[in-house]
């Protein structure tokens, strides 16, 4: 039986990409981006950093191992939508509890399959990330473009995804107490800290510095999250007030906010870094790490002069800044994801470094 297209993606230039809808039947205007990961679509769909983004998966078959309860990165996914070449609705994984389409429908997330994702990805690569509308196939092109032009995209995504009150993730025989600032934290970050003997207290992004000081943590963690780092002024100011008082470790958005707190600058990349195959060089050791990344913004290396921050890691594809450190303040950060699940796992040592810094601080307290 020949299926008729029932959905499409429309860009501002009027170009249309037709396909078949699954998940929630909702129209959505989002920032269009692509991800090159071969596995991990559940983690991508549930990563708060994708809030408000329509993600094109370059790997052609998505959905084939279903959804597993233990593998979510957040309790309530906020991704804008999903675009795939071929959707498999009959998972073969013995661990699966729901299909991808069922989860997307549960959380009101639209998706479309059958799209020429290679052509769409090349469009993003050549023209950069931009607005796109996921809508019905019968919507006139002029009407769709008008919707795109009139839509107002949110800029307060961190306030949308951050927790509203503190919560705890404790482990037995803990070594350190960590306060994690939730800007859209991935749960595997908390799991990674727990696995290394840390009790973690997760707090809202706008928690005052004195409240954190009163908790007497051994270290402060700054999480990943969506949007422009310059918009997250409460966390930037928090770093300025707390740097030097105990070790601080930032990942992704946390890395960018540390740069801004020290006087550096950030800028938006043409189409961002999203996927699990980015080579990063550790400048101290010369070692190469294969990393997982998800970000639209990068730190401007030229803006770091006189800030006290040193570049520790660089991306070998485009020479962007991938790591920073201020040894005097015991502050360090990386742009990529050492906690990435299902992988790669080259960078887990960064959590060990954070714990070593905290334990060293406790010995000299």
Coordinates of C-alpha atoms in Angstrom, one line a residue:
X1 CA 0.0 0.0 0.0
X2 CA 1.3 3.4 -1.0
X3 CA 1.4 5.9 1.9
X4 CA 0.6 9.5 1.4
X5 CA 2.8 12.1 3.0
X6 CA 1.0 13.6 6.0
X7 CA 3.7 15.9 7.3
X8 CA 6.5 18.2 6.2
X9 CA 9.3 20.5 7.4
X10 CA 9.3 24.0 6.0
X11 CA 12.3 26.4 6.1
X12 CA 12.2 30.2 5.8
X13 CA 13.2 30.1 2.2
X14 CA 10.1 28.1 1.4
X15 CA 11.9 24.8 0.8
X16 CA 9.8 21.8 1.9
X17 CA 10.8 18.3 3.1
X18 CA 7.9 15.8 3.1
X19 CA 7.5 12.8 5.3
X20 CA 5.3 10.8 7.6
X21 CA 4.4 12.0 11.1
X22 CA 4.8 9.9 14.3
X23 CA 4.8 10.8 18.0
X24 CA 2.6 13.8 18.9
X25 CA 0.5 15.3 16.1
X26 CA 1.5 18.9 16.9
X27 CA 2.8 21.8 14.8
X28 CA 6.1 23.2 16.1
X29 CA 8.5 26.1 15.2
X30 CA 12.0 25.2 16.4
X31 CA 15.7 25.8 15.7
X32 CA 16.7 23.1 13.2
X33 CA 19.9 21.3 14.1
X34 CA 21.5 17.9 13.2
X35 CA 23.1 15.1 15.3
X36 CA 25.6 12.6 13.9
X37 CA 25.3 9.9 16.7
X38 CA 24.7 6.4 15.6
X39 CA 23.1 5.3 18.9
X40 CA 21.6 7.1 21.9
X41 CA 18.4 8.5 20.5
X42 CA 16.7 8.1 23.8
X43 CA 19.4 10.1 25.6
X44 CA 19.1 12.8 22.8
X45 CA 15.3 13.0 23.1
X46 CA 15.6 13.3 26.9
X47 CA 18.5 15.7 27.0
X48 CA 17.3 19.1 28.3
X49 CA 20.0 20.8 26.2
X50 CA 17.8 20.1 23.1
X51 CA 14.9 22.2 24.5
X52 CA 13.1 23.9 21.7
X53 CA 15.2 22.3 19.0
X54 CA 14.1 20.2 16.0
X55 CA 16.8 17.5 15.8
X56 CA 17.7 15.8 12.5
X57 CA 19.3 12.4 13.1
X58 CA 21.9 11.6 10.4
X59 CA 22.0 7.9 11.2
X60 CA 19.2 6.4 9.0
X61 CA 17.4 4.0 11.3
X62 CA 15.9 5.2 14.6
X63 CA 13.7 3.5 17.1
X64 CA 15.0 -0.1 16.6
X65 CA 15.9 -0.8 20.2
X66 CA 12.9 1.1 21.8
X67 CA 12.9 3.1 25.1
X68 CA 14.2 1.8 28.4
X69 CA 13.1 3.2 31.7
X70 CA 16.6 3.4 33.2
X71 CA 18.2 5.4 30.4
X72 CA 16.4 8.8 30.5
X73 CA 18.5 11.9 31.0
X74 CA 15.6 13.9 32.4
X75 CA 12.2 13.0 33.8
X76 CA 10.3 15.3 31.4
X77 CA 11.8 15.6 27.9
X78 CA 11.6 19.1 26.4
X79 CA 13.1 18.5 22.9
X80 CA 11.2 20.5 20.2
X81 CA 10.9 17.6 17.7
X82 CA 12.7 14.8 15.9
X83 CA 13.4 14.2 12.2
X84 CA 14.5 10.7 11.0
X85 CA 15.0 8.9 7.7
X86 CA 13.5 5.6 8.8
X87 CA 11.5 5.0 12.0
X88 CA 11.4 1.4 13.4
X89 CA 8.3 0.9 15.6
X90 CA 9.0 -2.8 16.3
X91 CA 12.0 -2.7 18.8
X92 CA 14.1 -5.9 19.2
X93 CA 15.8 -5.0 22.5
X94 CA 14.7 -7.2 25.5
X95 CA 15.1 -4.2 27.8
X96 CA 12.6 -2.0 26.1
X97 CA 9.4 -0.9 27.8
X98 CA 7.9 1.5 25.3
X99 CA 8.5 2.5 21.7
X100 CA 10.0 5.9 20.8
X101 CA 6.7 7.0 19.2
X102 CA 4.8 6.2 22.4
X103 CA 7.2 8.3 24.5
X104 CA 7.1 11.2 22.1
X105 CA 3.3 11.1 22.2
X106 CA 3.3 11.0 26.0
X107 CA 5.2 14.2 26.2
X108 CA 3.7 16.1 23.3
X109 CA 6.8 15.9 21.1
X110 CA 6.2 15.8 17.3
X111 CA 8.3 13.7 14.9
X112 CA 8.6 12.9 11.2
X113 CA 10.1 10.1 9.2
X114 CA 10.7 9.4 5.6
X115 CA 12.5 12.8 5.2
X116 CA 15.6 13.0 3.0
X117 CA 17.8 13.6 6.0
X118 CA 21.1 13.8 4.0
X119 CA 19.8 16.7 1.9
X120 CA 18.4 18.4 5.0
X121 CA 21.6 18.0 6.9
X122 CA 23.6 19.4 4.0
X123 CA 21.3 22.4 4.0
X124 CA 22.0 23.0 7.7
X125 CA 25.7 22.5 7.2
X126 CA 25.8 25.0 4.3
X127 CA 23.3 27.5 5.5
X128 CA 23.6 27.1 9.3
X129 CA 21.1 26.4 12.0
X130 CA 17.8 28.2 11.4
X131 CA 14.1 28.2 12.1
X132 CA 12.0 25.4 10.8
X133 CA 8.3 24.5 11.0
X134 CA 7.1 20.9 11.4
X135 CA 3.5 20.8 10.2
X136 CA 0.9 19.0 8.2
X137 CA 1.6 18.2 4.5
X138 CA -1.5 20.1 3.4
X139 CA -0.5 23.4 4.9
X140 CA 0.2 25.9 2.1
X141 CA 3.8 26.9 1.8
X142 CA 3.0 30.7 2.1
X143 CA 1.0 30.1 5.3
X144 CA 3.9 27.9 6.7
X145 CA 6.5 30.6 6.0
X146 CA 4.2 33.2 7.6
X147 CA 4.0 31.1 10.8
X148 CA 7.8 30.8 10.8
X149 CA 8.3 34.6 10.5
X150 CA 5.8 35.4 13.2
X151 CA 6.8 32.8 15.8
X152 CA 8.7 34.0 18.9
X153 CA 11.3 31.5 20.2
X154 CA 11.9 31.4 23.9
X155 CA 15.3 32.7 25.2
X156 CA 14.7 31.6 28.9
X157 CA 15.2 27.9 28.3
X158 CA 17.3 27.4 31.4
X159 CA 14.5 28.7 33.7
X160 CA 12.2 26.3 31.8
X161 CA 14.2 23.2 32.5
X162 CA 15.9 23.9 35.8
X163 CA 14.4 22.2 38.9
X164 CA 12.2 24.4 41.1
X165 CA 13.5 23.1 44.4
X166 CA 16.6 21.2 45.5
X167 CA 16.7 17.5 45.3
X168 CA 19.2 14.9 46.5
X169 CA 21.1 11.9 45.1
X170 CA 23.0 10.1 47.8
X171 CA 25.3 7.1 47.8
X172 CA 26.7 4.9 50.6
X173 CA 30.1 5.6 52.2
X174 CA 30.4 8.9 50.3
X175 CA 33.7 10.6 49.9
X176 CA 32.6 14.1 48.9
X177 CA 29.5 16.4 49.0
X178 CA 28.8 18.2 45.7
X179 CA 26.3 20.9 45.0
X180 CA 25.2 20.7 41.3
X181 CA 23.6 23.8 39.7
X182 CA 20.8 22.6 37.5
X183 CA 20.7 24.5 34.2
X184 CA 19.3 21.4 32.5
X185 CA 21.4 18.7 34.1
X186 CA 21.6 15.3 32.5
X187 CA 20.9 12.5 35.0
X188 CA 24.0 10.6 33.9
X189 CA 26.1 13.4 35.3
X190 CA 24.5 12.7 38.7
X191 CA 25.0 9.0 38.2
X192 CA 28.6 9.5 37.4
X193 CA 29.2 11.5 40.5
X194 CA 27.3 9.0 42.7
X195 CA 29.3 6.1 41.2
X196 CA 32.5 7.8 42.4
X197 CA 31.3 8.2 45.9
X198 CA 29.7 11.7 45.8
X199 CA 26.5 12.8 47.5
X200 CA 24.9 15.3 45.2
X201 CA 22.5 18.1 46.0
X202 CA 21.0 19.5 42.9
X203 CA 19.8 23.1 43.2
X204 CA 17.9 25.5 40.9
X205 CA 20.0 27.7 38.6
X206 CA 19.1 30.9 40.5
X207 CA 20.1 29.7 43.9
X208 CA 22.0 32.5 45.8
X209 CA 25.7 32.1 46.6
X210 CA 25.1 32.3 50.3
X211 CA 22.7 29.4 50.2
X212 CA 25.3 27.3 48.6
X213 CA 28.0 28.4 51.1
X214 CA 25.7 27.5 53.9
X215 CA 25.6 23.9 52.6
X216 CA 29.4 23.7 53.0
X217 CA 30.0 21.6 49.9
X218 CA 33.3 20.1 49.0
X219 CA 32.8 21.2 45.4
X220 CA 30.4 23.0 43.0
X221 CA 29.3 21.5 39.7
X222 CA 27.8 23.6 36.8
X223 CA 25.7 21.6 34.4
X224 CA 24.9 21.5 30.8
X225 CA 21.8 23.2 29.5
X226 CA 20.0 24.9 26.6
X227 CA 20.2 28.3 25.0
X228 CA 22.6 31.2 25.0
X229 CA 25.0 31.3 27.9
X230 CA 24.9 35.1 28.1
X231 CA 21.3 34.8 29.1
X232 CA 22.1 32.8 32.3
X233 CA 23.2 35.8 34.3
X234 CA 22.4 34.3 37.8
X235 CA 25.0 31.4 37.3
X236 CA 27.6 33.7 35.8
X237 CA 27.4 35.9 38.9
X238 CA 27.4 32.8 41.1
X239 CA 30.7 31.8 39.6
X240 CA 32.2 35.2 40.2
X241 CA 31.2 35.0 43.9
X242 CA 32.2 31.5 44.6
X243 CA 35.4 31.0 42.5
X244 CA 38.4 30.2 44.7
X245 CA 36.3 29.0 47.7
X246 CA 36.2 25.3 46.6
X247 CA 36.7 23.4 43.4
X248 CA 34.3 24.2 40.5
X249 CA 33.8 21.9 37.5
X250 CA 31.6 22.9 34.5
X251 CA 30.4 20.9 31.5
X252 CA 29.0 22.3 28.2
X253 CA 26.9 25.4 29.2
X254 CA 28.7 25.3 32.5
X255 CA 32.0 25.6 30.6
X256 CA 30.7 28.6 28.7
X257 CA 29.4 30.4 31.8
X258 CA 32.7 30.0 33.6
X259 CA 34.4 31.7 30.6
X260 CA 31.9 34.6 30.8
X261 CA 32.3 34.9 34.6
X262 CA 36.1 35.4 34.2
X263 CA 35.6 38.0 31.5
X264 CA 35.8 35.9 28.3
X265 CA 33.3 35.9 25.5
X266 CA 31.2 33.3 23.6
X267 CA 29.8 33.2 20.1
X268 CA 27.3 31.1 18.2
X269 CA 28.6 28.4 15.9
X270 CA 27.3 28.1 12.3
X271 CA 25.6 24.8 13.0
X272 CA 27.0 23.6 16.3
X273 CA 28.6 20.4 17.5
X274 CA 26.2 17.5 18.0
X275 CA 27.3 13.9 18.0
X276 CA 29.6 11.3 19.5
X277 CA 32.6 11.5 17.2
X278 CA 34.5 14.8 17.9
X279 CA 38.2 14.4 18.4
X280 CA 39.6 16.6 21.2
X281 CA 43.2 17.0 22.1
X282 CA 44.3 17.4 25.8
X283 CA 47.1 20.0 25.5
X284 CA 48.8 18.9 28.7
X285 CA 49.2 15.3 27.8
X286 CA 48.9 15.4 24.0
X287 CA 46.3 12.6 24.2
X288 CA 43.4 12.5 21.8
X289 CA 39.9 11.9 23.2
X290 CA 36.8 10.9 21.1
X291 CA 34.0 12.9 22.6
X292 CA 30.3 13.4 22.6
X293 CA 29.1 17.0 22.1
X294 CA 25.9 19.0 22.0
X295 CA 26.2 22.8 21.9
X296 CA 25.5 25.8 19.7
X297 CA 27.9 28.2 21.3
X298 CA 31.7 28.2 21.8
X299 CA 34.2 30.2 23.9
X300 CA 36.2 32.8 22.0
X301 CA 39.9 31.9 22.5
X302 CA 41.0 35.5 21.7
X303 CA 38.9 36.9 24.5
X304 CA 40.7 34.9 27.3
X305 CA 43.8 37.0 27.5
X306 CA 44.2 38.4 31.0
X307 CA 41.2 36.5 32.4
X308 CA 43.3 33.9 34.3
X309 CA 41.8 31.1 32.3
X310 CA 44.1 28.8 30.3
X311 CA 42.9 26.6 27.3
X312 CA 43.4 23.0 28.2
X313 CA 41.6 21.2 25.3
X314 CA 41.0 22.0 21.7
X315 CA 38.7 20.5 19.0
X316 CA 40.8 19.0 16.2
X317 CA 38.0 19.5 13.6
X318 CA 37.8 23.3 13.9
X319 CA 40.2 24.3 16.7
X320 CA 37.4 25.6 19.0
X321 CA 38.1 25.8 22.7
X322 CA 37.1 22.5 24.4
X323 CA 38.5 23.0 27.9
X324 CA 39.5 25.7 30.4
X325 CA 41.2 25.9 33.8
X326 CA 42.2 28.4 36.4
X327 CA 44.6 26.5 38.7
X328 CA 44.7 29.3 41.3
X329 CA 41.0 29.1 41.8
X330 CA 40.7 25.3 41.3
X331 CA 38.2 25.9 38.5
X332 CA 38.1 23.8 35.3
X333 CA 35.6 23.0 32.6
X334 CA 35.1 21.1 29.3
X335 CA 32.8 21.8 26.4
X336 CA 32.1 18.2 25.7
X337 CA 30.4 15.4 27.8
X338 CA 32.5 13.1 29.9
X339 CA 29.4 11.5 31.2
X340 CA 28.0 10.7 27.7
X341 CA 25.8 7.7 27.5
X342 CA 25.9 5.2 25.8
X343 CA 29.4 6.6 25.0
X344 CA 32.2 7.3 24.1
X345 CA 33.8 7.0 27.6
X346 CA 37.3 8.4 26.9
X347 CA 36.8 11.4 29.2
X348 CA 35.5 9.9 32.5
X349 CA 38.8 10.8 34.1
X350 CA 37.6 14.4 34.4
X351 CA 35.2 13.3 37.2
X352 CA 38.1 11.6 39.0
X353 CA 40.1 14.9 38.7
X354 CA 37.2 16.8 40.3
X355 CA 37.1 14.4 43.2
X356 CA 40.8 14.5 43.7
X357 CA 40.6 18.3 43.8
X358 CA 37.8 18.1 46.4
X359 CA 39.7 15.6 48.6
X360 CA 42.9 17.7 48.4
X361 CA 40.8 20.7 49.6
X362 CA 39.4 18.7 52.5
X363 CA 42.9 17.7 53.6
X364 CA 44.0 21.4 53.7
X365 CA 40.8 22.8 55.2

